[in-house]
Short mmCIF file of C-alpha atoms in Angstrom, two decimals:
data_model
loop_
_atom_site.label_atom_id
_atom_site.label_comp_id
_atom_site.label_asym_id
_atom_site.label_seq_id
_atom_site.Cartn_x
_atom_site.Cartn_y
_atom_site.Cartn_z
CA MET A 133 0.00 0.00 0.00
CA THR A 134 2.82 2.41 0.93
CA LEU A 135 4.71 1.56 -2.24
CA THR A 136 1.63 2.29 -4.35
CA LEU A 137 1.13 5.76 -2.79
CA THR A 138 4.79 6.59 -3.33
CA ARG A 139 4.52 5.73 -7.01
CA VAL A 140 1.38 7.82 -7.39
CA ARG A 141 3.09 10.89 -5.85
CA ARG A 142 6.11 10.45 -8.06
CA ALA A 143 3.98 10.16 -11.18
CA PHE A 144 2.00 13.30 -10.16
CA ARG A 145 5.21 15.33 -9.71
CA GLU A 146 6.62 14.20 -13.04
CA GLY A 147 3.37 15.23 -14.73
CA LEU A 148 3.54 18.69 -13.18
CA ARG A 149 7.15 19.16 -14.28
CA ALA A 150 6.26 18.19 -17.83
CA ALA A 151 3.32 20.61 -17.93
CA HIS A 152 5.43 23.47 -16.58
CA ALA A 153 8.18 22.74 -19.05
CA GLU A 154 5.70 23.12 -21.91
CA LEU A 155 4.41 26.46 -20.49
CA GLY A 156 7.98 27.74 -19.99
CA SER A 157 7.39 29.06 -16.45
CA ARG A 158 6.59 27.88 -12.95
CA PRO A 159 3.09 28.45 -11.50
CA PRO A 160 2.64 31.46 -9.23
CA ALA A 161 1.87 29.21 -6.26
CA LEU A 162 5.20 27.41 -6.60
CA ARG A 163 7.35 30.49 -7.35
CA ARG A 164 9.22 32.02 -4.46
CA PRO A 165 9.78 35.77 -4.37
CA ALA A 166 13.23 37.15 -4.61
CA PRO A 167 14.84 38.02 -1.27
CA ASP A 168 14.68 41.79 -1.96
CA THR A 169 11.11 41.79 -3.34
CA PRO A 170 8.19 42.36 -0.97
CA LEU A 171 5.38 39.85 -1.10
CA CYS A 172 2.84 42.48 -2.12
CA GLU A 173 4.88 43.88 -5.03
CA ALA A 174 3.31 43.72 -8.45
CA PRO A 175 4.79 41.26 -10.98
CA THR A 176 7.66 42.64 -13.03
CA HIS A 177 6.94 40.88 -16.31
CA PRO A 178 6.07 43.35 -19.07
CA GLY A 179 2.42 43.81 -20.01
CA PRO A 180 0.73 45.51 -22.91
CA SER A 181 2.03 49.03 -23.42
CA ARG A 182 -0.33 51.94 -22.60
CA PRO A 183 0.09 55.56 -23.67
CA ALA A 184 1.22 57.78 -20.79
CA ALA A 185 -1.31 60.33 -19.49
CA PRO A 186 -0.51 63.89 -20.61
CA PRO A 187 0.70 66.18 -17.79
CA PRO A 188 -1.82 68.75 -16.50
CA PRO A 189 -1.50 72.24 -18.00
CA THR A 190 0.50 74.78 -16.07
CA GLY A 191 -1.59 76.68 -13.51
CA ALA A 192 -4.52 74.26 -13.66
CA PRO A 193 -6.02 73.33 -10.27
CA ALA A 194 -5.28 69.88 -8.94
CA PRO A 195 -8.09 67.41 -9.50
CA SER A 196 -10.22 67.13 -6.36
CA ALA A 197 -11.22 63.83 -4.85
CA PRO A 198 -14.78 62.78 -5.63
CA ARG A 199 -17.20 63.78 -2.85
CA ALA A 200 -19.26 61.14 -1.15
CA PHE A 201 -22.95 61.25 -2.00
CA ASP A 202 -25.06 62.50 0.94
CA THR A 203 -28.12 60.29 1.27
CA GLY A 204 -29.66 62.49 3.96
CA TYR A 205 -29.73 59.68 6.46
CA ARG A 206 -28.98 60.60 10.06
CA PRO A 207 -28.95 58.25 13.03
CA ARG A 208 -32.00 58.61 15.23
CA THR A 209 -29.93 59.43 18.31
CA LEU A 210 -28.13 62.24 16.47
CA THR A 211 -31.41 63.72 15.23
CA LEU A 212 -32.91 63.58 18.71
CA ARG A 213 -29.83 65.23 20.18
CA ARG A 214 -29.94 68.09 17.67
CA THR A 215 -33.67 68.61 18.21
CA THR A 216 -33.22 68.72 21.98
CA LYS A 217 -30.39 71.21 21.68
CA THR A 218 -32.46 73.44 19.37
CA LEU A 219 -35.45 73.42 21.72
CA ALA A 220 -33.20 74.15 24.71
CA GLU A 221 -31.80 77.14 22.85
CA LEU A 222 -35.29 78.28 21.86
CA VAL A 223 -36.65 78.35 25.42
CA ARG A 224 -33.32 79.30 27.07
CA ALA A 225 -33.66 76.18 29.20
CA PRO A 226 -30.90 76.89 31.78
CA ALA A 227 -32.42 80.28 32.63
CA ALA A 228 -35.45 78.45 34.05
CA LEU A 229 -33.35 77.71 37.14
CA THR A 230 -34.08 81.30 38.17
CA VAL A 231 -37.86 80.68 38.25
CA PRO A 232 -38.63 78.26 41.15
CA GLY A 233 -37.23 80.74 43.67
CA ASP A 234 -40.10 83.13 42.88
CA VAL A 235 -42.68 80.52 43.79
CA VAL A 236 -40.86 79.43 46.95
CA ALA A 237 -40.45 83.03 48.09
CA GLY A 238 -44.16 83.68 47.56
CA ALA A 239 -45.18 80.48 49.33
CA LEU A 240 -43.04 81.19 52.40
CA ALA A 241 -44.10 84.84 52.53
CA SER A 242 -47.72 83.72 52.88
CA ALA A 243 -46.83 81.05 55.44
CA ARG A 244 -47.96 83.28 58.31
CA THR A 245 -51.63 82.97 57.34
CA ALA A 246 -51.70 79.75 55.28
CA ARG A 247 -50.08 76.36 55.52
CA VAL A 248 -47.40 75.75 52.90
CA SER A 249 -47.86 72.49 51.02
CA PRO A 250 -44.61 71.18 49.47
CA GLY A 251 -46.53 69.23 46.84
CA ARG A 252 -48.63 72.22 45.78
CA THR A 253 -45.56 74.46 45.75
CA ALA A 254 -43.71 71.98 43.51
CA LEU A 255 -46.61 71.88 41.05
CA LEU A 256 -46.84 75.67 40.96
CA ALA A 257 -43.07 75.92 40.44
CA ALA A 258 -43.29 73.47 37.52
CA GLY A 259 -46.10 75.55 36.04
CA SER A 260 -44.03 78.72 36.36
CA VAL A 261 -41.09 77.06 34.60
CA ALA A 262 -43.41 75.96 31.78
CA LEU A 263 -44.73 79.51 31.40
CA TYR A 264 -41.19 80.90 31.38
CA TRP A 265 -40.22 78.53 28.58
CA ALA A 266 -43.46 79.33 26.75
CA GLY A 267 -42.64 83.03 26.94
CA MET A 268 -39.19 82.49 25.48
CA ALA A 269 -40.52 80.42 22.59
CA LEU A 270 -43.27 82.97 21.93
CA ASN A 271 -40.69 85.77 22.06
CA ASP A 272 -38.64 84.15 19.29
CA TRP A 273 -41.76 83.53 17.22
CA ALA A 274 -42.82 87.18 17.53
CA ASP A 275 -39.28 88.49 16.84
CA ARG A 276 -38.39 86.15 13.97
CA ALA A 277 -38.10 88.98 11.42
CA GLU A 278 -35.97 91.11 13.72
CA ASP A 279 -33.78 88.15 14.70
CA ALA A 280 -33.15 87.42 11.02
CA ARG A 281 -31.28 90.74 10.88
CA GLU A 282 -29.71 90.95 14.32
CA ARG A 283 -29.41 87.34 15.53
CA PRO A 284 -29.39 85.03 12.54
CA GLU A 285 -27.93 82.21 14.64
CA ARG A 286 -31.19 81.79 16.61
CA PRO A 287 -33.18 78.59 15.90
CA ILE A 288 -35.91 80.16 13.73
CA PRO A 289 -33.86 82.46 11.43
CA SER A 290 -31.15 79.80 11.06
CA GLY A 291 -33.74 77.35 9.71
CA ARG A 292 -33.26 74.77 12.46
CA LEU A 293 -36.84 75.28 13.65
CA SER A 294 -39.92 76.48 11.83
CA PRO A 295 -42.03 79.37 13.16
CA GLY A 296 -45.01 77.04 13.45
CA ALA A 297 -43.05 74.66 15.65
CA ALA A 298 -42.02 77.52 17.95
CA LEU A 299 -45.61 78.72 18.26
CA ALA A 300 -46.81 75.19 18.93
CA THR A 301 -44.14 74.83 21.64
CA ALA A 302 -45.32 78.03 23.35
CA THR A 303 -48.96 76.94 23.15
CA GLY A 304 -48.29 73.46 24.49
CA LEU A 305 -46.20 74.73 27.40
CA THR A 306 -48.87 77.27 28.32
CA ALA A 307 -51.56 74.60 28.29
CA GLY A 308 -49.38 72.41 30.49
CA ALA A 309 -48.87 75.26 32.97
CA LEU A 310 -52.61 75.88 33.19
CA ALA A 311 -53.20 72.19 33.80
CA LEU A 312 -50.61 72.15 36.58
CA GLY A 313 -52.28 75.16 38.18
CA ALA A 314 -55.64 73.41 38.12
CA VAL A 315 -54.15 70.28 39.69
CA ALA A 316 -52.38 72.33 42.37
CA GLY A 317 -55.43 74.24 43.60
CA GLY A 318 -58.42 73.72 41.38
CA ARG A 319 -60.36 76.53 39.77
CA ARG A 320 -59.33 79.06 42.42
CA VAL A 321 -55.59 78.79 41.70
CA LEU A 322 -56.16 78.43 37.97
CA LEU A 323 -58.23 81.62 37.65
CA ARG A 324 -56.56 83.80 40.30
CA ARG A 325 -52.90 82.81 39.98
CA THR A 326 -51.89 80.82 36.88
CA LEU A 327 -54.18 82.40 34.27
CA PRO A 328 -53.20 86.05 35.07
CA LEU A 329 -49.52 85.05 34.90
CA ALA A 330 -50.03 83.36 31.53
CA ALA A 331 -51.96 86.38 30.22
CA ALA A 332 -49.12 88.71 31.29
CA VAL A 333 -46.54 86.55 29.49
CA TRP A 334 -48.49 86.43 26.23
CA ALA A 335 -49.42 90.13 26.36
CA TYR A 336 -45.78 91.09 26.79
CA ASP A 337 -44.50 88.96 23.90
CA LEU A 338 -47.28 89.78 21.45
CA GLY A 339 -47.21 93.56 21.71
CA LEU A 340 -46.32 95.29 24.98
CA LYS A 341 -42.58 94.70 24.76
CA ARG A 342 -42.34 97.01 21.74
CA THR A 343 -43.90 99.88 23.68
CA ARG A 344 -42.75 101.95 26.62
CA LEU A 345 -44.78 99.68 28.86
CA GLY A 346 -42.64 96.69 27.93
CA PRO A 347 -40.29 96.73 30.96
CA LEU A 348 -43.23 97.35 33.30
CA ALA A 349 -45.11 94.43 31.76
CA MET A 350 -42.13 92.13 32.24
CA ALA A 351 -41.71 93.30 35.84
CA ALA A 352 -45.41 92.71 36.45
CA ALA A 353 -45.11 89.19 35.07
CA ARG A 354 -42.22 88.42 37.42
CA GLY A 355 -44.14 89.85 40.37
CA LEU A 356 -47.14 87.72 39.46
CA ASP A 357 -44.81 84.74 39.42
CA VAL A 358 -44.00 85.41 43.09
CA LEU A 359 -47.71 85.67 43.88
CA HIS A 360 -48.21 82.44 41.95
CA GLY A 361 -46.45 80.68 44.80
CA THR A 362 -49.09 81.69 47.32
CA GLY A 363 -51.48 79.19 45.74
CA THR A 364 -54.73 79.01 47.66
CA GLY A 365 -53.43 81.40 50.35
CA PRO A 366 -53.77 85.18 50.41
CA ALA A 367 -51.51 87.24 48.15
CA ARG A 368 -51.12 90.28 50.41
CA PRO A 369 -48.31 88.87 52.65
CA ALA A 370 -46.20 88.21 49.54
CA LEU A 371 -46.56 91.67 48.01
CA GLY A 372 -43.25 92.87 49.48
CA ALA A 373 -41.30 89.98 47.96
CA ALA A 374 -43.15 90.43 44.65
CA LEU A 375 -42.28 94.15 44.49
CA THR A 376 -38.60 93.41 45.27
CA VAL A 377 -38.30 90.89 42.45
CA ALA A 378 -40.32 93.08 40.09
CA ALA A 379 -38.08 96.11 40.69
CA HIS A 380 -34.94 94.12 39.90
CA THR A 381 -36.59 92.68 36.79
CA LEU A 382 -37.63 96.15 35.64
CA ALA A 383 -34.03 97.38 35.70
CA VAL A 384 -32.68 94.30 33.91
CA THR A 385 -35.38 94.49 31.22
CA ARG A 386 -34.70 98.17 30.54
CA LEU A 387 -31.02 97.39 30.17
CA SER A 388 -31.71 94.41 27.87
CA ARG A 389 -33.14 96.73 25.22
CA HIS A 390 -29.59 97.88 24.46
CA GLU A 391 -27.79 94.52 24.36
CA VAL A 392 -27.61 94.64 20.56
CA ASP A 393 -26.65 98.26 19.84
CA GLY A 394 -24.78 98.86 23.13
CA GLU A 395 -26.02 102.46 23.39
CA ALA A 396 -27.30 102.11 26.94
CA GLY A 397 -26.72 105.67 28.16
CA ASP A 398 -27.66 105.93 31.85
CA GLU A 399 -29.38 102.54 31.97
CA PRO A 400 -26.41 100.71 33.61
CA ALA A 401 -26.34 103.30 36.40
CA LEU A 402 -30.09 102.97 36.90
CA ALA A 403 -29.83 99.18 36.93
CA LEU A 404 -27.05 99.32 39.50
CA ALA A 405 -29.08 101.61 41.76
CA VAL A 406 -32.20 99.45 41.54
CA THR A 407 -30.20 96.28 42.16
CA ALA A 408 -28.70 97.82 45.30
CA ALA A 409 -32.15 98.88 46.53
CA SER A 410 -33.59 95.41 45.87
CA ALA A 411 -30.73 93.73 47.69
CA LEU A 412 -31.20 96.07 50.66
CA ALA A 413 -34.92 95.30 50.80
CA ALA A 414 -34.21 91.56 50.78
CA ALA A 415 -31.60 91.93 53.52
CA LEU A 416 -33.81 93.81 55.98
CA PRO A 417 -35.02 91.56 58.82
CA ALA A 418 -38.67 90.62 59.02
CA ARG A 419 -40.59 90.58 62.28
CA HIS A 420 -41.99 87.11 61.70
CA ALA A 421 -38.70 85.52 60.52
CA GLY A 422 -37.68 82.53 62.60
CA ARG A 423 -39.67 81.08 65.50
CA GLY A 424 -36.80 80.69 67.94
CA SER A 425 -33.55 82.41 68.81
CA ALA A 426 -31.55 80.00 66.64
CA GLY A 427 -33.90 80.63 63.72
CA ARG A 428 -33.63 84.40 64.13
CA LEU A 429 -29.84 84.15 64.32
CA ARG A 430 -29.57 82.11 61.13
CA THR A 431 -31.95 84.45 59.34
CA ARG A 432 -30.15 87.53 60.65
CA TRP A 433 -26.93 86.49 58.91
CA THR A 434 -28.15 84.40 55.99
CA ALA A 435 -30.45 86.93 54.33
CA PRO A 436 -27.91 89.83 54.27
CA ALA A 437 -25.16 87.52 53.02
CA LEU A 438 -27.31 86.25 50.16
CA ALA A 439 -28.47 89.77 49.30
CA ALA A 440 -24.85 90.92 49.20
CA GLY A 441 -24.08 88.03 46.84
CA ALA A 442 -26.86 89.15 44.50
CA LEU A 443 -25.53 92.70 44.53
CA ALA A 444 -21.98 91.53 43.86
CA LEU A 445 -23.02 89.25 41.00
CA ALA A 446 -25.13 91.79 39.14
CA GLY A 447 -23.43 94.98 40.31
CA ARG A 448 -19.99 94.09 39.05
CA ALA A 449 -21.26 93.47 35.51
CA GLN A 450 -23.47 96.58 35.63
CA TRP A 451 -20.50 98.70 36.74
CA ALA A 452 -18.46 97.32 33.83
CA ALA A 453 -21.29 98.19 31.43
CA LEU A 454 -21.41 101.68 32.94
CA ARG A 455 -17.70 102.20 32.30
CA THR A 456 -17.71 100.58 28.85
CA PRO A 457 -21.25 100.77 27.41
CA ASP A 458 -20.82 98.51 24.39
CA ALA A 459 -22.97 95.60 23.30
CA ALA A 460 -20.77 92.91 24.85
CA HIS A 461 -20.68 94.52 28.32
CA VAL A 462 -24.39 95.31 28.25
CA ARG A 463 -25.22 91.72 27.27
CA ALA A 464 -23.01 90.44 30.08
CA ALA A 465 -24.75 92.77 32.54
CA VAL A 466 -28.16 91.49 31.44
CA GLY A 467 -27.08 87.88 31.89
CA ALA A 468 -25.62 88.64 35.33
CA GLY A 469 -28.83 90.42 36.31
CA ILE A 470 -30.87 87.37 35.37
CA HIS A 471 -28.65 85.04 37.40
CA ALA A 472 -28.63 87.46 40.35
CA LEU A 473 -32.31 86.65 40.79
CA VAL A 474 -31.30 83.35 42.41
CA PRO A 475 -29.45 84.78 45.45
CA LEU A 476 -32.03 87.59 45.65
CA GLN A 477 -34.86 85.05 45.87
CA ALA A 478 -32.84 83.05 48.38
CA ALA A 479 -32.43 86.15 50.54
CA LEU A 480 -36.20 86.65 50.50
CA VAL A 481 -36.70 83.02 51.48
CA ALA A 482 -34.19 83.34 54.33
CA ARG A 483 -35.86 86.58 55.40
CA ALA A 484 -39.15 84.66 55.62
CA GLY A 485 -37.57 82.31 58.15
CA ALA A 486 -36.32 79.40 56.02
CA PRO A 487 -32.50 79.70 55.75
CA ARG A 488 -32.06 76.03 54.83
CA ALA A 489 -34.46 76.36 51.91
CA ALA A 490 -32.59 79.51 50.90
CA LEU A 491 -29.29 77.64 50.75
CA GLY A 492 -31.00 74.97 48.66
CA LEU A 493 -32.06 77.61 46.16
CA VAL A 494 -28.53 79.01 45.94
CA ALA A 495 -27.30 75.55 44.98
CA ALA A 496 -28.96 76.09 41.59
CA LEU A 497 -26.71 79.06 40.79
CA PRO A 498 -23.48 77.20 39.80
CA PRO A 499 -25.31 74.93 37.29
CA ALA A 500 -27.11 77.97 35.88
CA LEU A 501 -23.82 79.84 35.38
CA SER A 502 -22.18 76.78 33.84
CA LEU A 503 -25.03 76.04 31.44
CA ALA A 504 -25.21 79.71 30.41
CA ARG A 505 -21.89 79.23 28.62
CA LYS A 506 -23.62 76.74 26.30
CA VAL A 507 -27.09 78.29 25.99
CA SER A 508 -27.46 82.05 26.30
CA PRO A 509 -30.05 83.13 28.91
CA THR A 510 -30.91 86.30 26.93
#
């Protein structure tokens, strides 16, 4: 058996040699490359001659690589991410961190005559945030022609969002806020608190902001936001806190009218004076603040410290805008004034006798400042 296999192999080899001898070359599988030739080098035997390509004319541009055909397909996660970013820019999402403090300040101001419900306060705060976002979306819808000239990077003039989508966003958020108000306190809260606030927001964006009453309308809306926090309780105990927040908002809104042209005139000085007065009002002790000596002591130091922080945050930028009244400094002063609402609200909360809640509100300031670098609050 072994002898037979040996003869078969020998005969097979002799047949291969004879076939290769007739072809005059060895098969590629049996050829070994030269020591200095890489394995991937092309064969060196001559092929059919081809005419050489003519050189490009002198001064002609180099041929560009063919561009890949764009099919328009985008991964779903990428599309969702872009849509979320556009909506966040439309409603100035990070700036909403300055809103819950209004509601908390109003709720604690009325705590002398009504019991504060954390659940109701949370629902009212969520409704205020929804109305704030609705106002921002409605503002961009109403200003789409003006933004096309002055701020073409905004979502609507840049084409990233249609005007109809912005209006639908404002409408949906307003409806959600009204629903939250009804859940928080029924028809009484809906008609006396949430609906007037929503009406003030829409009236400002759809016409009042282009008149001399614009800053007053915005200040009134922010004051109504403080009263929104009183819920089913009386609004009178929270009028002081509402007027403090409204005065600060009035100064910031007047200054914001010059953040594009930078010709602010005396507005930075007026804003600085009003900010100082608001901080002083929030720092003054209240007769009902704190039930015990420890509570009065914490309130005595916490409220002035937080008010001083609000003055330092907004006042420094307003002083810079006063010295250099250009568009960049005015815009920075407006942004600082918006963020200064957080320590101002916290001072009002501490003044009402809740220093721990005040410190909890201040914890929202660092994220708001950090996110403002990605999404402008103005």
